[in-house]
CSV table of C-alpha atoms in Angstrom, one decimal:
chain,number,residue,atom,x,y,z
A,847,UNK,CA,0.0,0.0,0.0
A,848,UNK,CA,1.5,3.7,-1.0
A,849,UNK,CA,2.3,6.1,2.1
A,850,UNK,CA,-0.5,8.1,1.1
A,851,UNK,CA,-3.6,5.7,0.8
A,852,UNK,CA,-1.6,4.3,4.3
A,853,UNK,CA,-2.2,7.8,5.3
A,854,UNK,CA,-5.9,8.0,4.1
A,855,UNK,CA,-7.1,5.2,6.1
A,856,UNK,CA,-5.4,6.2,9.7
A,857,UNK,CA,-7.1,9.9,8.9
A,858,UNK,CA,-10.5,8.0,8.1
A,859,UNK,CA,-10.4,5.7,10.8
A,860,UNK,CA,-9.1,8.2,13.5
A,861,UNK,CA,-12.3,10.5,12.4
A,862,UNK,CA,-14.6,7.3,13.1
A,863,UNK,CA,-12.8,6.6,16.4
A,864,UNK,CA,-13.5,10.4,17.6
A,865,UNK,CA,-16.6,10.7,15.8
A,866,UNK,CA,-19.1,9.8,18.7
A,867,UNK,CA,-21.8,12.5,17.6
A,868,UNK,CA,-22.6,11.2,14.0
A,869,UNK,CA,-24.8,9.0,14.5
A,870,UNK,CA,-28.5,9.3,14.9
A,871,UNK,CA,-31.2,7.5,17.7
A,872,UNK,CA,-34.1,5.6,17.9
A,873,UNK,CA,-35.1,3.2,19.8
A,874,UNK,CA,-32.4,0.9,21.6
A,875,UNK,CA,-32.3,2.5,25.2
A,876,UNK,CA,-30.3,-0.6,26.4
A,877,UNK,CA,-26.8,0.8,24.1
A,878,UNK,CA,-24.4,3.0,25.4
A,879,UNK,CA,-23.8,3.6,22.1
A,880,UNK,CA,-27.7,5.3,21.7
A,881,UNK,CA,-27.3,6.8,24.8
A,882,UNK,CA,-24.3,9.0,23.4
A,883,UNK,CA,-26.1,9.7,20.2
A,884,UNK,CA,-28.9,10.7,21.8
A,885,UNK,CA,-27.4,13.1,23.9
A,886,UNK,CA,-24.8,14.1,21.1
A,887,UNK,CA,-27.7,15.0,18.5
A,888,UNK,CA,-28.1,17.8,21.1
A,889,UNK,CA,-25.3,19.6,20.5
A,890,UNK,CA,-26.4,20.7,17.1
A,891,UNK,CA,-28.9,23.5,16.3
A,892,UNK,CA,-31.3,21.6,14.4
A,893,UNK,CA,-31.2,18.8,16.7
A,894,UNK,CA,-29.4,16.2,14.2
A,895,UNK,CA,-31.9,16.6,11.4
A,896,UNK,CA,-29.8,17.4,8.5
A,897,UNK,CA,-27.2,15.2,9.7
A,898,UNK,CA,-29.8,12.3,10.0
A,899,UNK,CA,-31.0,13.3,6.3
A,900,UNK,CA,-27.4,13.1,5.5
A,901,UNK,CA,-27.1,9.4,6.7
A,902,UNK,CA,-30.5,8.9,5.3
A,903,UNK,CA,-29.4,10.5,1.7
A,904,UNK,CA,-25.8,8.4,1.5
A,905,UNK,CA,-27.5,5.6,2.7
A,906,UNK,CA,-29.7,5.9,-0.7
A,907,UNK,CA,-26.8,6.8,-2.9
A,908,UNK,CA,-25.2,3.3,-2.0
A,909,UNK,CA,-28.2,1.6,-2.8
A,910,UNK,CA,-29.0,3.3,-6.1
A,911,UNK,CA,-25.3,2.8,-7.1
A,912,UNK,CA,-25.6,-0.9,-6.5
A,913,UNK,CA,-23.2,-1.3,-3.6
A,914,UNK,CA,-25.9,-2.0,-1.2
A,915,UNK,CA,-28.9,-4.0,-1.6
A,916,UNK,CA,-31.2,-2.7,0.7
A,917,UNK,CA,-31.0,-0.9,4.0
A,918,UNK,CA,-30.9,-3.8,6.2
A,919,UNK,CA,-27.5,-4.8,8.3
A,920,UNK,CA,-27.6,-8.2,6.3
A,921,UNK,CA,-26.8,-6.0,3.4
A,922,UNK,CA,-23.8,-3.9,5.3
A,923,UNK,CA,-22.7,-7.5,6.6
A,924,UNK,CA,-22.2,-8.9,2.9
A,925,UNK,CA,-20.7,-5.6,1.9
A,926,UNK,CA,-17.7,-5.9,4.7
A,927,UNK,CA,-18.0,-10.2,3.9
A,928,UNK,CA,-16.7,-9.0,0.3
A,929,UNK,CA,-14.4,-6.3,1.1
A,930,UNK,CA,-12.6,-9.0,3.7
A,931,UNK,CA,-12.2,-11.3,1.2
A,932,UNK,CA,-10.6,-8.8,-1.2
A,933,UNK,CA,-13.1,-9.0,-3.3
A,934,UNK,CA,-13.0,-5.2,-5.1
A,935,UNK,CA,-15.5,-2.9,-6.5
A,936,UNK,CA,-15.3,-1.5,-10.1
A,937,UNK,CA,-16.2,1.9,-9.0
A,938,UNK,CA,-15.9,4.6,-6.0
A,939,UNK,CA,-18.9,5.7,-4.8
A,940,UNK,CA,-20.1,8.9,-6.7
A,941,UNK,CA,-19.9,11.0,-3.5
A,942,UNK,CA,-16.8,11.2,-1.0
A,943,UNK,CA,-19.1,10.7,2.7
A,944,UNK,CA,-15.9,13.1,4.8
A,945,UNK,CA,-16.9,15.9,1.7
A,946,UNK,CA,-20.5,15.3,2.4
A,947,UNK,CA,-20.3,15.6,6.1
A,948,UNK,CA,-17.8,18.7,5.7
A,949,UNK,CA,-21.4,20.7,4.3
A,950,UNK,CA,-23.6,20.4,7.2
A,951,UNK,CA,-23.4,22.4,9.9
A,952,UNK,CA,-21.2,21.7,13.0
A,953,UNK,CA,-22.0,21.3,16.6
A,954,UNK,CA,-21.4,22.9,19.2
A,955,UNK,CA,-17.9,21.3,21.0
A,956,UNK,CA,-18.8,21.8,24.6
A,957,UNK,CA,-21.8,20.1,24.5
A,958,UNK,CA,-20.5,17.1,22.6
A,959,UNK,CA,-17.7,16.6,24.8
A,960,UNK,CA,-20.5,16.1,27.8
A,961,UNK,CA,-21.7,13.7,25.8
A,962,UNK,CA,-18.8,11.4,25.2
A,963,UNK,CA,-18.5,11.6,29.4
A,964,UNK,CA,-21.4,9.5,29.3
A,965,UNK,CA,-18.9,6.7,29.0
A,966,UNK,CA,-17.7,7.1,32.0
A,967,UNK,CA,-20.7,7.6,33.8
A,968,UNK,CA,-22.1,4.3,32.9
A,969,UNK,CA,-19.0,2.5,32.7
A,970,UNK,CA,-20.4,-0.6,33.4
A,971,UNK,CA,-22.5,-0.2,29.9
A,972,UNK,CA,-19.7,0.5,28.1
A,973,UNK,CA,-17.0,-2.2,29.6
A,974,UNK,CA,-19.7,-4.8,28.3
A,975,UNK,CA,-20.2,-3.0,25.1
A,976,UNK,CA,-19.4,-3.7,21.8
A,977,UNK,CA,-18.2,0.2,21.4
A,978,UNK,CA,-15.5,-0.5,24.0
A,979,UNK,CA,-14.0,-3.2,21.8
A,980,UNK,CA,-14.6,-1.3,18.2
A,981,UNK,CA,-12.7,1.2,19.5
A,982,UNK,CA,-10.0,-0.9,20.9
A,983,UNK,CA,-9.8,-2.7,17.6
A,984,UNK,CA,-9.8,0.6,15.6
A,985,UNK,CA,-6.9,1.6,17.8
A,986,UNK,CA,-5.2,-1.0,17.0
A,987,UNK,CA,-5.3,-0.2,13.1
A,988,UNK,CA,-4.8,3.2,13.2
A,989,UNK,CA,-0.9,2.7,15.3
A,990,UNK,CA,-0.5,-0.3,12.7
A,991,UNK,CA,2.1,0.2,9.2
A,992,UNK,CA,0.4,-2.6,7.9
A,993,UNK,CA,-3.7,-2.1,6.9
A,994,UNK,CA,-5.5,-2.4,4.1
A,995,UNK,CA,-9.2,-2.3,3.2
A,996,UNK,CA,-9.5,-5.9,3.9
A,997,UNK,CA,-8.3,-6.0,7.4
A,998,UNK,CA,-10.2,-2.9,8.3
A,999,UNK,CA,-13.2,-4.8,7.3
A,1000,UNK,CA,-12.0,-8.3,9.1
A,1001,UNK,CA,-11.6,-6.0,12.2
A,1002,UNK,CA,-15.0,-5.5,11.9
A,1003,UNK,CA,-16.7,-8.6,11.0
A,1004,UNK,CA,-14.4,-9.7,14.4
A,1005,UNK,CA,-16.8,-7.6,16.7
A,1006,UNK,CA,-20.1,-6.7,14.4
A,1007,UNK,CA,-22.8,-8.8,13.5
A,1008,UNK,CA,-26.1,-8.7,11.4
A,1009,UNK,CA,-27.9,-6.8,13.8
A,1010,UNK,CA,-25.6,-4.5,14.9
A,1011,UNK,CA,-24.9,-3.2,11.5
A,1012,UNK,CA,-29.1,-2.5,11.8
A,1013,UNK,CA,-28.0,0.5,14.1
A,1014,UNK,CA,-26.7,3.6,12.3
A,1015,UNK,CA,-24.0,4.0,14.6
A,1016,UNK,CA,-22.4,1.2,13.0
A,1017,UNK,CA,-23.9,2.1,9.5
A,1018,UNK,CA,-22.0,5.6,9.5
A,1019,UNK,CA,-19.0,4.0,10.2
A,1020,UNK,CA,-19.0,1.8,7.3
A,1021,UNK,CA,-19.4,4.6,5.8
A,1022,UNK,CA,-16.1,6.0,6.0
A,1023,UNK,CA,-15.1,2.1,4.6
A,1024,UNK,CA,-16.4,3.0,1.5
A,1025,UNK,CA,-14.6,5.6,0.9
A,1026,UNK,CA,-11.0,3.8,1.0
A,1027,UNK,CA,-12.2,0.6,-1.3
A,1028,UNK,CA,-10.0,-0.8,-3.4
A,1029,UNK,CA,-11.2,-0.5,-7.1
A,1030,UNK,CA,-10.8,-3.2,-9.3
A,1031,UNK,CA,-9.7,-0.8,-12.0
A,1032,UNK,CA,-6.9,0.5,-10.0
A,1033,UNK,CA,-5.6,4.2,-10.0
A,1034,UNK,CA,-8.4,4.6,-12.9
A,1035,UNK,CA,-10.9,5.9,-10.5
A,1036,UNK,CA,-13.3,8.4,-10.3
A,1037,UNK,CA,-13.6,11.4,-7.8
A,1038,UNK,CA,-16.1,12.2,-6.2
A,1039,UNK,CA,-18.6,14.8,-7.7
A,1040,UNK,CA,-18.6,18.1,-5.8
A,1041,UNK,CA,-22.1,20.4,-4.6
A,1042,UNK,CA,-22.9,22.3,-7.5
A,1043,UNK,CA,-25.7,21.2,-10.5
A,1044,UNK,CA,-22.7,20.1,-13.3
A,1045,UNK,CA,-24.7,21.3,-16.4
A,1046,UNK,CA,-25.2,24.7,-18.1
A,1047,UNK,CA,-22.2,27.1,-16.9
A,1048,UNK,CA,-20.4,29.3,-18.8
A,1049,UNK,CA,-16.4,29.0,-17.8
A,1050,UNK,CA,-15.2,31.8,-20.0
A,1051,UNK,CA,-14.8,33.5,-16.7
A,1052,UNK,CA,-14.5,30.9,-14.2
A,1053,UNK,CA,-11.9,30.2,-11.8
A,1054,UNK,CA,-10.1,27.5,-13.4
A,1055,UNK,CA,-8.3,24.7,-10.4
A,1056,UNK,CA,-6.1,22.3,-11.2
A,1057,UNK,CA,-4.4,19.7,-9.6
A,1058,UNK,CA,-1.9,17.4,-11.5
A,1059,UNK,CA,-0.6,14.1,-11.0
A,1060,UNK,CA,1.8,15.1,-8.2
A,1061,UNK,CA,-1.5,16.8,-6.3
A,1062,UNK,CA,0.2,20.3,-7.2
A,1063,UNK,CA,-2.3,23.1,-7.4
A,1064,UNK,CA,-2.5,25.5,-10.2
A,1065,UNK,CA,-5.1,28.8,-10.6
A,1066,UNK,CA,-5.0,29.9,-14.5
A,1067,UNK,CA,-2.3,27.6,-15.0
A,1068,UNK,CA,-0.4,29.3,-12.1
A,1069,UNK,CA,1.2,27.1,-9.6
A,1070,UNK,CA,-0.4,28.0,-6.3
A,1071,UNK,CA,0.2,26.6,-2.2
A,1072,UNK,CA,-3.6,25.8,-0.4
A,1073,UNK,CA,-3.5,29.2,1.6
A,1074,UNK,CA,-2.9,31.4,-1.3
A,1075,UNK,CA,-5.7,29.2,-3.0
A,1076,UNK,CA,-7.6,30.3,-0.1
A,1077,UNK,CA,-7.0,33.7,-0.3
A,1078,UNK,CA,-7.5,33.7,-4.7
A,1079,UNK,CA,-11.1,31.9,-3.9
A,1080,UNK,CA,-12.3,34.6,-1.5
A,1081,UNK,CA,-11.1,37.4,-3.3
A,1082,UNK,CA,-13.0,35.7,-7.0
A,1083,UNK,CA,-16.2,35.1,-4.9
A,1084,UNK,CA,-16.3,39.0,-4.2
A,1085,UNK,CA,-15.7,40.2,-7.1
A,1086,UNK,CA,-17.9,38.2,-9.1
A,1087,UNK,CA,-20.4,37.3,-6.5
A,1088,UNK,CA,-23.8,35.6,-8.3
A,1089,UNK,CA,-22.0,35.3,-11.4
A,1090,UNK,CA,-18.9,32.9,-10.3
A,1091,UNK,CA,-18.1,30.0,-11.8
A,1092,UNK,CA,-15.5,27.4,-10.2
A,1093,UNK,CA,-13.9,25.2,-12.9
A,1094,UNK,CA,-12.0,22.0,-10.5
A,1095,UNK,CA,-10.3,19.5,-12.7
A,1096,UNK,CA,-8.9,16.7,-11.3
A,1097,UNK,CA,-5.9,14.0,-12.5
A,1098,UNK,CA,-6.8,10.6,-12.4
A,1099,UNK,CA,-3.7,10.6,-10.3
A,1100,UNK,CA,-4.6,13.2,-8.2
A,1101,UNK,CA,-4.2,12.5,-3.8
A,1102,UNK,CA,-7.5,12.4,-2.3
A,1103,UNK,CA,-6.1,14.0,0.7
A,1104,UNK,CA,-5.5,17.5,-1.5
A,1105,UNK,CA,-8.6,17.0,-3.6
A,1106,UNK,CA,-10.5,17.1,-0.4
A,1107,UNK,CA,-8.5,19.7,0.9
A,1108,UNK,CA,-8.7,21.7,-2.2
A,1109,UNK,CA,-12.5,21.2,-2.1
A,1110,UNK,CA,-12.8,22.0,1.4
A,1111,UNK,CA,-10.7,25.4,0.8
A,1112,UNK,CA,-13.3,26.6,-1.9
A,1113,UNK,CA,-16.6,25.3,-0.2
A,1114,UNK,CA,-15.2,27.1,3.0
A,1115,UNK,CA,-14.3,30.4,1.6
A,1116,UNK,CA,-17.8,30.5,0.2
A,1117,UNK,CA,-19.8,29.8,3.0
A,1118,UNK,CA,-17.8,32.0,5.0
A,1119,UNK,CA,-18.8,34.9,3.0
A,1120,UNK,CA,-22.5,33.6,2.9
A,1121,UNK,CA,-22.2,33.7,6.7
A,1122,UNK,CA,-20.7,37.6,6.8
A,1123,UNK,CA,-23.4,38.2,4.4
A,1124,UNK,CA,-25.8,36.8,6.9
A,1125,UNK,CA,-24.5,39.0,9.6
A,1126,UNK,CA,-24.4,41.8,8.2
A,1127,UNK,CA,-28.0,41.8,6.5
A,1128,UNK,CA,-30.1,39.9,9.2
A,1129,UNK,CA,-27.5,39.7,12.6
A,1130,UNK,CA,-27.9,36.0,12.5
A,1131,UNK,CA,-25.5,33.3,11.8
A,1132,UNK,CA,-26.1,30.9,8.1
A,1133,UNK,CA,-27.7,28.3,10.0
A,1134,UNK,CA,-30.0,30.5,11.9
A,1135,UNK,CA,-31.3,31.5,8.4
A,1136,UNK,CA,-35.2,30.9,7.3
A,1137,UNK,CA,-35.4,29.4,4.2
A,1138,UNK,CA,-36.2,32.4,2.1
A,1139,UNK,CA,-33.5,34.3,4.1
A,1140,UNK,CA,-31.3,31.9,3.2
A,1141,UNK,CA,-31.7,31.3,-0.4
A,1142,UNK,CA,-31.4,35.1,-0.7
A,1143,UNK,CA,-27.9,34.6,1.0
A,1144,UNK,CA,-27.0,31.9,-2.0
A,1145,UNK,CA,-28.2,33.9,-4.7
A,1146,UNK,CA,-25.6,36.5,-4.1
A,1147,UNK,CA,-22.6,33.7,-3.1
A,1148,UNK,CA,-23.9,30.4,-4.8
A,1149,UNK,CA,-22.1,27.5,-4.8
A,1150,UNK,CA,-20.9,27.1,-8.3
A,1151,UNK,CA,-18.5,24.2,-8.8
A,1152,UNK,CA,-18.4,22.5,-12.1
A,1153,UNK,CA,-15.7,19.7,-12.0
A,1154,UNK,CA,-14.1,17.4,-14.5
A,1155,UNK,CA,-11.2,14.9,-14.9
């Protein structure tokens, strides 16, 4: 495995091992791992609904796209079953889960670390819980030089069963599975597609990102570092405002680890000027926003990405 993937999957794995707010709750009161979610979900605005619509809309994705075949945690099982036995997908899923997750809002940090105390206020529901050994066995990957897809997803068929994988806790970390697969057509893959409606933009004046095969940026064909990308984005989005255009092209070659941080720069700079725009018109933060409010707000700062390879 290249340093990179090798560094891909420690990131991804360390992000489900911290993660303990993702994850949405119904009905199992008896889990320590509902328990957390429950209280975690109240550490965002909305409560968790757009992150449950997330899980809910990626969920969907995998199943239109053919690598699930139905919601269940039989179908998650035989997914992991697969992947353990090296047995390789043709494709990437269409969208990157960490780039999907990166749009919602976040929330708020004090109140999510109370909830991730709950473990050690009910410590005898988590020393006899499957969460305590997951992590331990995630642990273990992450401080290991020697993973790959397939033992990620032996690691968890060790610990997870059929029923487990009903819960979304566990569902939202397979998740994050999917996105360091293995294609059976190698470095030939696809990226994932970014926010913006692909069709009908004019690029004569769009901002034109590229990253080579090396994962080296260039704006106009002018080599650039990710700050002063940062700083080009923000200053394009101002000038042009409702009429900017994004154009990202991608190598096949191209690291996911500067794609995403590429994407993340532009999505970032944008939304921070939807939010000073928020501020200064209304005194209220993006997500505080109605829905006409808000739409108003992406009128003038839209989210215009067209991407190709």
């Amino acid at each position: 495995m290249d340093i990179f993937r090798l560094n891909m999957l420690k990131s991804l794995l360390t992000y489900c091992l911290i993660s303990f707010f993702i994850t949405p709750f119904y009905a199992q009161d008896e889990r320590i791992e509902s328990k957390i979610m429950e209280c975690s979900y109240q550490a965002f605005a909305d409560g968790g609904k757009e992150l449950k619509k997330l899980i809910y809309d990626y969920e969907m994705l995998l199943i239109d796209e053919g690598f699930l075949e139905d919601s269940g945690g039989g179908s998650y099982l035989n997914v992991i079953e697969n992947l353990a036995k090296n047995n390789g997908y043709d494709k990437f899923p269409s969208k990157f889960f960490p780039t999907e997750l990166q749009k919602i809002e976040k929330p708020d940090i004090d109140k999510t670390l109370e909830c991730q105390k709950l473990m050690s206020i009910d410590t005898v529901s988590y020393n006899n819980s499957k969460l305590k050994t997951f992590e331990q066995s995630i642990d273990k990957i992450i401080n290991s030089n020697d993973i790959s897809t397939s033992l990620v997803a032996k690691e968890f068929l060790k610990i997870l069963s059929e029923e487990d994988f009903e819960l979304d806790f566990y569902k939202f970390r397979t998740f994050f599975v999917f996105t360091i697969i293995e294609t059976n057509s190698g470095v030939n893959r696809k990226l994932p597609k970014t926010y913006a409606n692909q069709e009908g933009y004019d690029l004569t004046n769009a901002m034109k990102i590229s990253l080579n095969e090396n994962s080296e940026i260039f704006i106009n064909n002018k080599k650039v570092t990710l700050v002063e990308l940062k700083k080009l984005v923000r200053e394009y989005e101002l000038k042009n405002k409702k009429e900017s255009v994004i154009s990202l092209k991608n190598h096949r070659e191209t690291m996911y680890k500067t794609y995403i941080e590429v994407q993340n720069a532009i999505v970032n700079e944008i939304k921070a000027l939807q939010n000073e725009l928020a501020q200064e018109k209304f005194s209220l933060n993006l997500e505080e926003l109605s829905k006409t409010q808000l739409d108003g707000i992406q009128e003038v700062y839209p989210m215009n990405i067209h991407e190709k390879m």
